[in-house]
Tab-separated table of C-alpha atoms in Angstrom:
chain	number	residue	atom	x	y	z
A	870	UNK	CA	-17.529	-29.469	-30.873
A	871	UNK	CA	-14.871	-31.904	-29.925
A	872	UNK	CA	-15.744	-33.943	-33.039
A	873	UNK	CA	-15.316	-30.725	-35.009
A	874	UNK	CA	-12.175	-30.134	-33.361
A	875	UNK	CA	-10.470	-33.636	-34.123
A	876	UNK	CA	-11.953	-33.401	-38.275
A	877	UNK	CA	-10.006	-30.628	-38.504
A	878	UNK	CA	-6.554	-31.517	-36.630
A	879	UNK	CA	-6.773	-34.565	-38.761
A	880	UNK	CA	-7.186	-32.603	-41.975
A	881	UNK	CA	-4.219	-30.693	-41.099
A	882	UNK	CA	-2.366	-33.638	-40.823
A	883	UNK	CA	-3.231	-34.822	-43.939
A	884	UNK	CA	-1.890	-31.556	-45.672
A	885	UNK	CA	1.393	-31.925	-44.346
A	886	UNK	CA	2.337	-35.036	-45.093
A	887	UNK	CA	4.691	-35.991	-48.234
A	888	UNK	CA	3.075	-37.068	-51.205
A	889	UNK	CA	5.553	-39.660	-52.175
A	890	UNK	CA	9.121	-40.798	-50.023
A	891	UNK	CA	11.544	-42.604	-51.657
A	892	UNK	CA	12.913	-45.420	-49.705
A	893	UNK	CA	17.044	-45.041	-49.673
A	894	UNK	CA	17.794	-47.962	-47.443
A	895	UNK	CA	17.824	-51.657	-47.357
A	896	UNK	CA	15.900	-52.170	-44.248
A	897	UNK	CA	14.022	-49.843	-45.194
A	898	UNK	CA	12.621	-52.083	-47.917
A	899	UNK	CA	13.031	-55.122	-45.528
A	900	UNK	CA	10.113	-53.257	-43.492
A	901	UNK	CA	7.783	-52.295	-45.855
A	902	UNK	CA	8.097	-55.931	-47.707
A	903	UNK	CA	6.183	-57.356	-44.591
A	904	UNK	CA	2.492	-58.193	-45.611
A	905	UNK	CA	1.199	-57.295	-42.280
A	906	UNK	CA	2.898	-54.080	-41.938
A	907	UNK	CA	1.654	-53.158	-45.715
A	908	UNK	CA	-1.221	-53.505	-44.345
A	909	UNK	CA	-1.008	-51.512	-41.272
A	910	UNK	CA	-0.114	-48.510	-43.786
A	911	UNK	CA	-3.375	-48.810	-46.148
A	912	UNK	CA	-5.626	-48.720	-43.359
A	913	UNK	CA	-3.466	-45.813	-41.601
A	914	UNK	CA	-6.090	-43.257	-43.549
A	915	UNK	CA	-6.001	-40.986	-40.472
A	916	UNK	CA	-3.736	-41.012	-37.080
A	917	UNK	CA	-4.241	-43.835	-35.430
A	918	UNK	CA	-3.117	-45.505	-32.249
A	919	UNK	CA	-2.415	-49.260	-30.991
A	920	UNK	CA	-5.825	-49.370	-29.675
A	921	UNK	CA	-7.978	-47.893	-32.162
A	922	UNK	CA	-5.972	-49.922	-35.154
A	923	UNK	CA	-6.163	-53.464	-33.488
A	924	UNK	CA	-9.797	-54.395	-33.559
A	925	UNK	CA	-9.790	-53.598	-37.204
A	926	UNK	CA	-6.638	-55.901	-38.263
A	927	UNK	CA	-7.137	-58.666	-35.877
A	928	UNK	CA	-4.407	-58.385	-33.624
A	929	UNK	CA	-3.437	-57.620	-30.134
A	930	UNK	CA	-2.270	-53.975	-29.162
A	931	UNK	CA	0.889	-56.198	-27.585
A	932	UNK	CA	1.444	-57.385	-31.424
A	933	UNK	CA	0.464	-54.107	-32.884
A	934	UNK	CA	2.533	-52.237	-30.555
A	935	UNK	CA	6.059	-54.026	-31.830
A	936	UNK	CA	5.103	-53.246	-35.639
A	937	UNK	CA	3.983	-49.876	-35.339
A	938	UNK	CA	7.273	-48.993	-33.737
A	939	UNK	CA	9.210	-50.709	-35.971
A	940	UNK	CA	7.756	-48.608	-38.793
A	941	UNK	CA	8.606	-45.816	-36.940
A	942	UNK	CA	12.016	-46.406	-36.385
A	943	UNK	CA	12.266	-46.857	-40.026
A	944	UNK	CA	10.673	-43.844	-40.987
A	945	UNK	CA	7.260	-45.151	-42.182
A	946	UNK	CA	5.259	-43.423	-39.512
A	947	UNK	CA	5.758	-40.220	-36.788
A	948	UNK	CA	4.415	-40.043	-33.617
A	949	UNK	CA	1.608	-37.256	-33.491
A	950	UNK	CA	1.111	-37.149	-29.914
A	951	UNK	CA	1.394	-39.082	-26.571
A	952	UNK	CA	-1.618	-38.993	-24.011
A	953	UNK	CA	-2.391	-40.840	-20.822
A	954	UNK	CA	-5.114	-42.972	-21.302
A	955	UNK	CA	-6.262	-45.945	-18.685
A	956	UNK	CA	-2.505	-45.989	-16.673
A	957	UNK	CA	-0.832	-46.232	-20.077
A	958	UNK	CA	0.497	-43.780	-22.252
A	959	UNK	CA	-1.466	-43.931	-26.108
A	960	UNK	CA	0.766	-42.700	-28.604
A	961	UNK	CA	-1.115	-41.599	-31.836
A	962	UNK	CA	0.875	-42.239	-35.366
A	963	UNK	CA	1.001	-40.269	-38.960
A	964	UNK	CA	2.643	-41.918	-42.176
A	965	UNK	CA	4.940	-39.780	-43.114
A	966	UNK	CA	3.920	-40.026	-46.871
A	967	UNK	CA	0.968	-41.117	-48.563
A	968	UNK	CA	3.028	-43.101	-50.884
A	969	UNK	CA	6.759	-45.034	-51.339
A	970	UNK	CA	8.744	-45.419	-54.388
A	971	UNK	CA	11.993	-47.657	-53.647
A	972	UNK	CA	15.049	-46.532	-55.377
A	973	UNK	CA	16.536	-48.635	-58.367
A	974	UNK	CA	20.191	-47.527	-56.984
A	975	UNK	CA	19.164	-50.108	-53.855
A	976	UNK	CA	19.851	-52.766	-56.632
A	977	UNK	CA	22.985	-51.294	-57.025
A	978	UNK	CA	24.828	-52.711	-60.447
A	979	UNK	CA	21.762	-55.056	-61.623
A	980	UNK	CA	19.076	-51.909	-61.415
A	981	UNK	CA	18.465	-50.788	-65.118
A	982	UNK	CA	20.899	-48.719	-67.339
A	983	UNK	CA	19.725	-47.145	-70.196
A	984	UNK	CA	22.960	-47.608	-72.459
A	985	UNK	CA	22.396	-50.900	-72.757
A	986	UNK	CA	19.459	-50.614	-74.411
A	987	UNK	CA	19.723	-47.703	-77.153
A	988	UNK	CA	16.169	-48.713	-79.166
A	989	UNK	CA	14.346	-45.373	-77.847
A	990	UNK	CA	11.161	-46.581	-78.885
A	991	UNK	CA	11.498	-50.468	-76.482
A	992	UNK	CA	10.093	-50.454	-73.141
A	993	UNK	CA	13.591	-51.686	-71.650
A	994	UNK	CA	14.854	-47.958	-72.531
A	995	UNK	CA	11.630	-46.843	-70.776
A	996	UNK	CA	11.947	-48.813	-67.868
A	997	UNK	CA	15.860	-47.696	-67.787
A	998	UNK	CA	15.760	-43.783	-68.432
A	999	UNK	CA	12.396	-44.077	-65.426
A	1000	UNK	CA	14.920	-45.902	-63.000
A	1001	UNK	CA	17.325	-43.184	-63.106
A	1002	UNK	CA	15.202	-40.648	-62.956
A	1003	UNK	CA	13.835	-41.963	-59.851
A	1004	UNK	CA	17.363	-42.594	-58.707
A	1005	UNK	CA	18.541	-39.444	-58.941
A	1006	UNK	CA	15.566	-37.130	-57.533
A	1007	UNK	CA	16.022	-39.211	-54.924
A	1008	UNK	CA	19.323	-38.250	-54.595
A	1009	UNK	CA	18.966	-34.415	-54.908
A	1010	UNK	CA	15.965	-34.348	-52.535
A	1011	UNK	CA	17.389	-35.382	-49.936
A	1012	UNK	CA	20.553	-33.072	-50.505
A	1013	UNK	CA	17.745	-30.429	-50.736
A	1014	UNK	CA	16.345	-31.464	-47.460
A	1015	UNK	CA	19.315	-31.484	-45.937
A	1016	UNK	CA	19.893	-28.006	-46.659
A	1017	UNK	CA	16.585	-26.680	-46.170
A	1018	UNK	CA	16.346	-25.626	-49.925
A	1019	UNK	CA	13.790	-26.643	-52.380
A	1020	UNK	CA	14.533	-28.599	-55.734
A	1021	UNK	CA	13.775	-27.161	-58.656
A	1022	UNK	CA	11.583	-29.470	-61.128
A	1023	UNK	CA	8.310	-29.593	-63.419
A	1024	UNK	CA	6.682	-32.412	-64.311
A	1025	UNK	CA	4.386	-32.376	-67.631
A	1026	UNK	CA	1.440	-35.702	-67.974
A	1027	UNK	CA	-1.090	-35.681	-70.568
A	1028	UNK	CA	-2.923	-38.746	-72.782
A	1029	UNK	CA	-3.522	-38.902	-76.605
A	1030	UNK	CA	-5.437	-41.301	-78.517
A	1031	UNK	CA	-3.693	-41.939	-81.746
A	1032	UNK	CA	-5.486	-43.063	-84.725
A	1033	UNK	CA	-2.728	-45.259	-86.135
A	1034	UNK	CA	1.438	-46.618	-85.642
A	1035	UNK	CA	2.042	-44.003	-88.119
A	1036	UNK	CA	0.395	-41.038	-86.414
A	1037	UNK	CA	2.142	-42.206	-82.985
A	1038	UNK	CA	5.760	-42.106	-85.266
A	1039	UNK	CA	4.631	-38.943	-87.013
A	1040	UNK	CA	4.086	-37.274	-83.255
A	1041	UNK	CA	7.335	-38.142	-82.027
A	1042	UNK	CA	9.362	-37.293	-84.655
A	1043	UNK	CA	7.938	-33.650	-84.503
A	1044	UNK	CA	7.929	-33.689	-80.745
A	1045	UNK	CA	11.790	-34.875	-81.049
A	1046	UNK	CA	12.369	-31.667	-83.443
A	1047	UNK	CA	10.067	-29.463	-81.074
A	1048	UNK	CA	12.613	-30.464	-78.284
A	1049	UNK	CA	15.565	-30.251	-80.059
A	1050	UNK	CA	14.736	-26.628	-81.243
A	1051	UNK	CA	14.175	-25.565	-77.474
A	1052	UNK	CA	17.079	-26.913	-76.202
A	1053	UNK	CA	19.229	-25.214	-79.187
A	1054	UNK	CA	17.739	-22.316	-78.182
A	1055	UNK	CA	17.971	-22.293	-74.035
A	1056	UNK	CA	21.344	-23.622	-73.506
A	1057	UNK	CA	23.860	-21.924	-72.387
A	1058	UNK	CA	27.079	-23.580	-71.575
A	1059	UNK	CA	28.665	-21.078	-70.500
A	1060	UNK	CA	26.382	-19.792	-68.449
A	1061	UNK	CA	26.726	-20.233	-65.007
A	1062	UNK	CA	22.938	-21.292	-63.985
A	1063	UNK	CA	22.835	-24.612	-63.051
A	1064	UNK	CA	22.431	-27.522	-65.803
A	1065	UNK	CA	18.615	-29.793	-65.972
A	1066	UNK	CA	17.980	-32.838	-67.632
A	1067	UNK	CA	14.801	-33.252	-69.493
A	1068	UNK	CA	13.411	-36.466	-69.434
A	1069	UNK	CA	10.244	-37.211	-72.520
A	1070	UNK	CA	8.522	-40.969	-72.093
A	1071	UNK	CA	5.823	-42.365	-73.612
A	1072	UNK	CA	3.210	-45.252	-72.694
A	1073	UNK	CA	0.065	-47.145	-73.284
A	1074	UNK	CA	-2.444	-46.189	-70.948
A	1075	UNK	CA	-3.429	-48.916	-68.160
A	1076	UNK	CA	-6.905	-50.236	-69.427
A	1077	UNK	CA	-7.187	-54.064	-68.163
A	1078	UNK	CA	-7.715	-54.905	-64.553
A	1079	UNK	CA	-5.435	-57.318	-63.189
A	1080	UNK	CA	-8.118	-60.373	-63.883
A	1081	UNK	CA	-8.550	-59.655	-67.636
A	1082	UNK	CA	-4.902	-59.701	-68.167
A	1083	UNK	CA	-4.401	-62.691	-66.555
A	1084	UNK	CA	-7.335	-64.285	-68.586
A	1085	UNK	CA	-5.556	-63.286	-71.680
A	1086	UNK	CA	-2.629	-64.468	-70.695
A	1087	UNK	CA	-4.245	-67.878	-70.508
A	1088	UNK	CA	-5.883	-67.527	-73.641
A	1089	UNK	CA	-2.221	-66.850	-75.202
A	1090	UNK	CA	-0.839	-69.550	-73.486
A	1091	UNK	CA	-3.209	-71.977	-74.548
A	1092	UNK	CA	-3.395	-70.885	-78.171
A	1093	UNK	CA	-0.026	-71.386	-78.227
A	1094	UNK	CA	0.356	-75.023	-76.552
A	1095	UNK	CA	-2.104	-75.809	-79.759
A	1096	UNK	CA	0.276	-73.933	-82.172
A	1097	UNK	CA	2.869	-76.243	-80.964
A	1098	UNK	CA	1.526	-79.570	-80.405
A	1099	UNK	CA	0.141	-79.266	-84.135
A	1100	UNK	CA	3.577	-77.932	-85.451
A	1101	UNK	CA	4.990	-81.169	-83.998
A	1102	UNK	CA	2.704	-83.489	-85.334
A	1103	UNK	CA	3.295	-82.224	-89.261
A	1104	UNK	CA	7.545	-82.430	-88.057
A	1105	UNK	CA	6.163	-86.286	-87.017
């Protein structure tokens, strides 16, 4: 019964906590950059304690102890509850998110800007437009939070194979007009609702694991210390 008891507190804790937190401060990062403590949040599955988390990464609960608390104070993990256990007290942790995104606006005036690179169709425009829309969600969350209100978005994701460059050009020119036309036709500027920025990206899905893109790399590499070593010899 007890073991039911404890499956179900710890789904419940589960449920509640954020999906994704975006990290706002530079110590923040400085935290969350540490190896060991990276690793104290993937195996964090479940609330855990000094005692129970140890044995598993190898450390004392003295050592343990001093990180977990330090991820606490920056925000990384909650304390669930505090029991007496063996003359101590056992203090038993959440994350407070499954997941952290650091803000470009950390990076202050090197993060990405998307006017300096107009091409809409280069990943540097991609990588720019996706930095500041992280930057500024992260922005009116926490306003939202502040206030106890909830932020108004949607978020669209779907995949399409295209059979050719020219059927991936012919989609987003007509996807461009689609857009345009709906825009034309919901905006108001003198209404007094409040304004929304829509945000359309595209990308190549992710097929290659890390080790077959780092083969090809060498391949490339190689391939190309040839092209050059028999490009000198005709200059010779």
């Amino acid at each position: 019964m007890i073991g039911d008891a404890d499956y179900l507190t710890n789904r419940l804790v589960q449920s509640i906590i954020t999906p994704v937190q975006v990290l706002n401060d530079t110590s923040q990062l400085a935290a969350a950059l540490s190896p060991l403590r990276m690793r104290v949040l993937r195996e964090m599955h479940q609330p855990e304690s000094a005692t129970s988390l140890a044995p598993r990464l190898g450390l004392s609960r003295q050592t343990l102890n001093y990180h977990l608390r330090e991820l606490e104070r920056e925000g990384f993990l909650e304390v669930l509850e505090e029991r007496p256990r063996r003359g101590c007290v056992e203090r038993l942790l959440k994350v407070t998110s499954r997941a952290f995104v650091v803000n470009p606006a950390l990076l202050g005036a090197l993060s990405d800007d998307p006017h300096q690179a107009r091409d809409g169709f280069s990943s540097a425009f991609l990588l720019a437009t996706a930095a500041g829309l992280i930057r500024d969600v992260a922005v009116l969350t926490q306003r939202a939070r502040a206030v106890e209100q909830r932020l108004a978005t949607f978020t669209m994701d779907c995949e399409i194979s295209f059979a050719s460059p020219a059927a991936f050009r012919a989609f987003t020119e007509e996807l461009a007009s689609q857009v345009a036309t709906l825009a034309s036709k919901y905006d108001n500027a003198t209404a007094r609702g409040r304004r929304f920025r829509v945000v359309v990206g595209s990308h190549p899905v992710v097929t290659k694991t890390a080790a077959d893109a780092a083969a090809e790399t060498a391949r490339h590499q190689r391939r190309q210390q040839h092209r050059n070593k028999r490009n000198s010899a005709r200059r010779a």
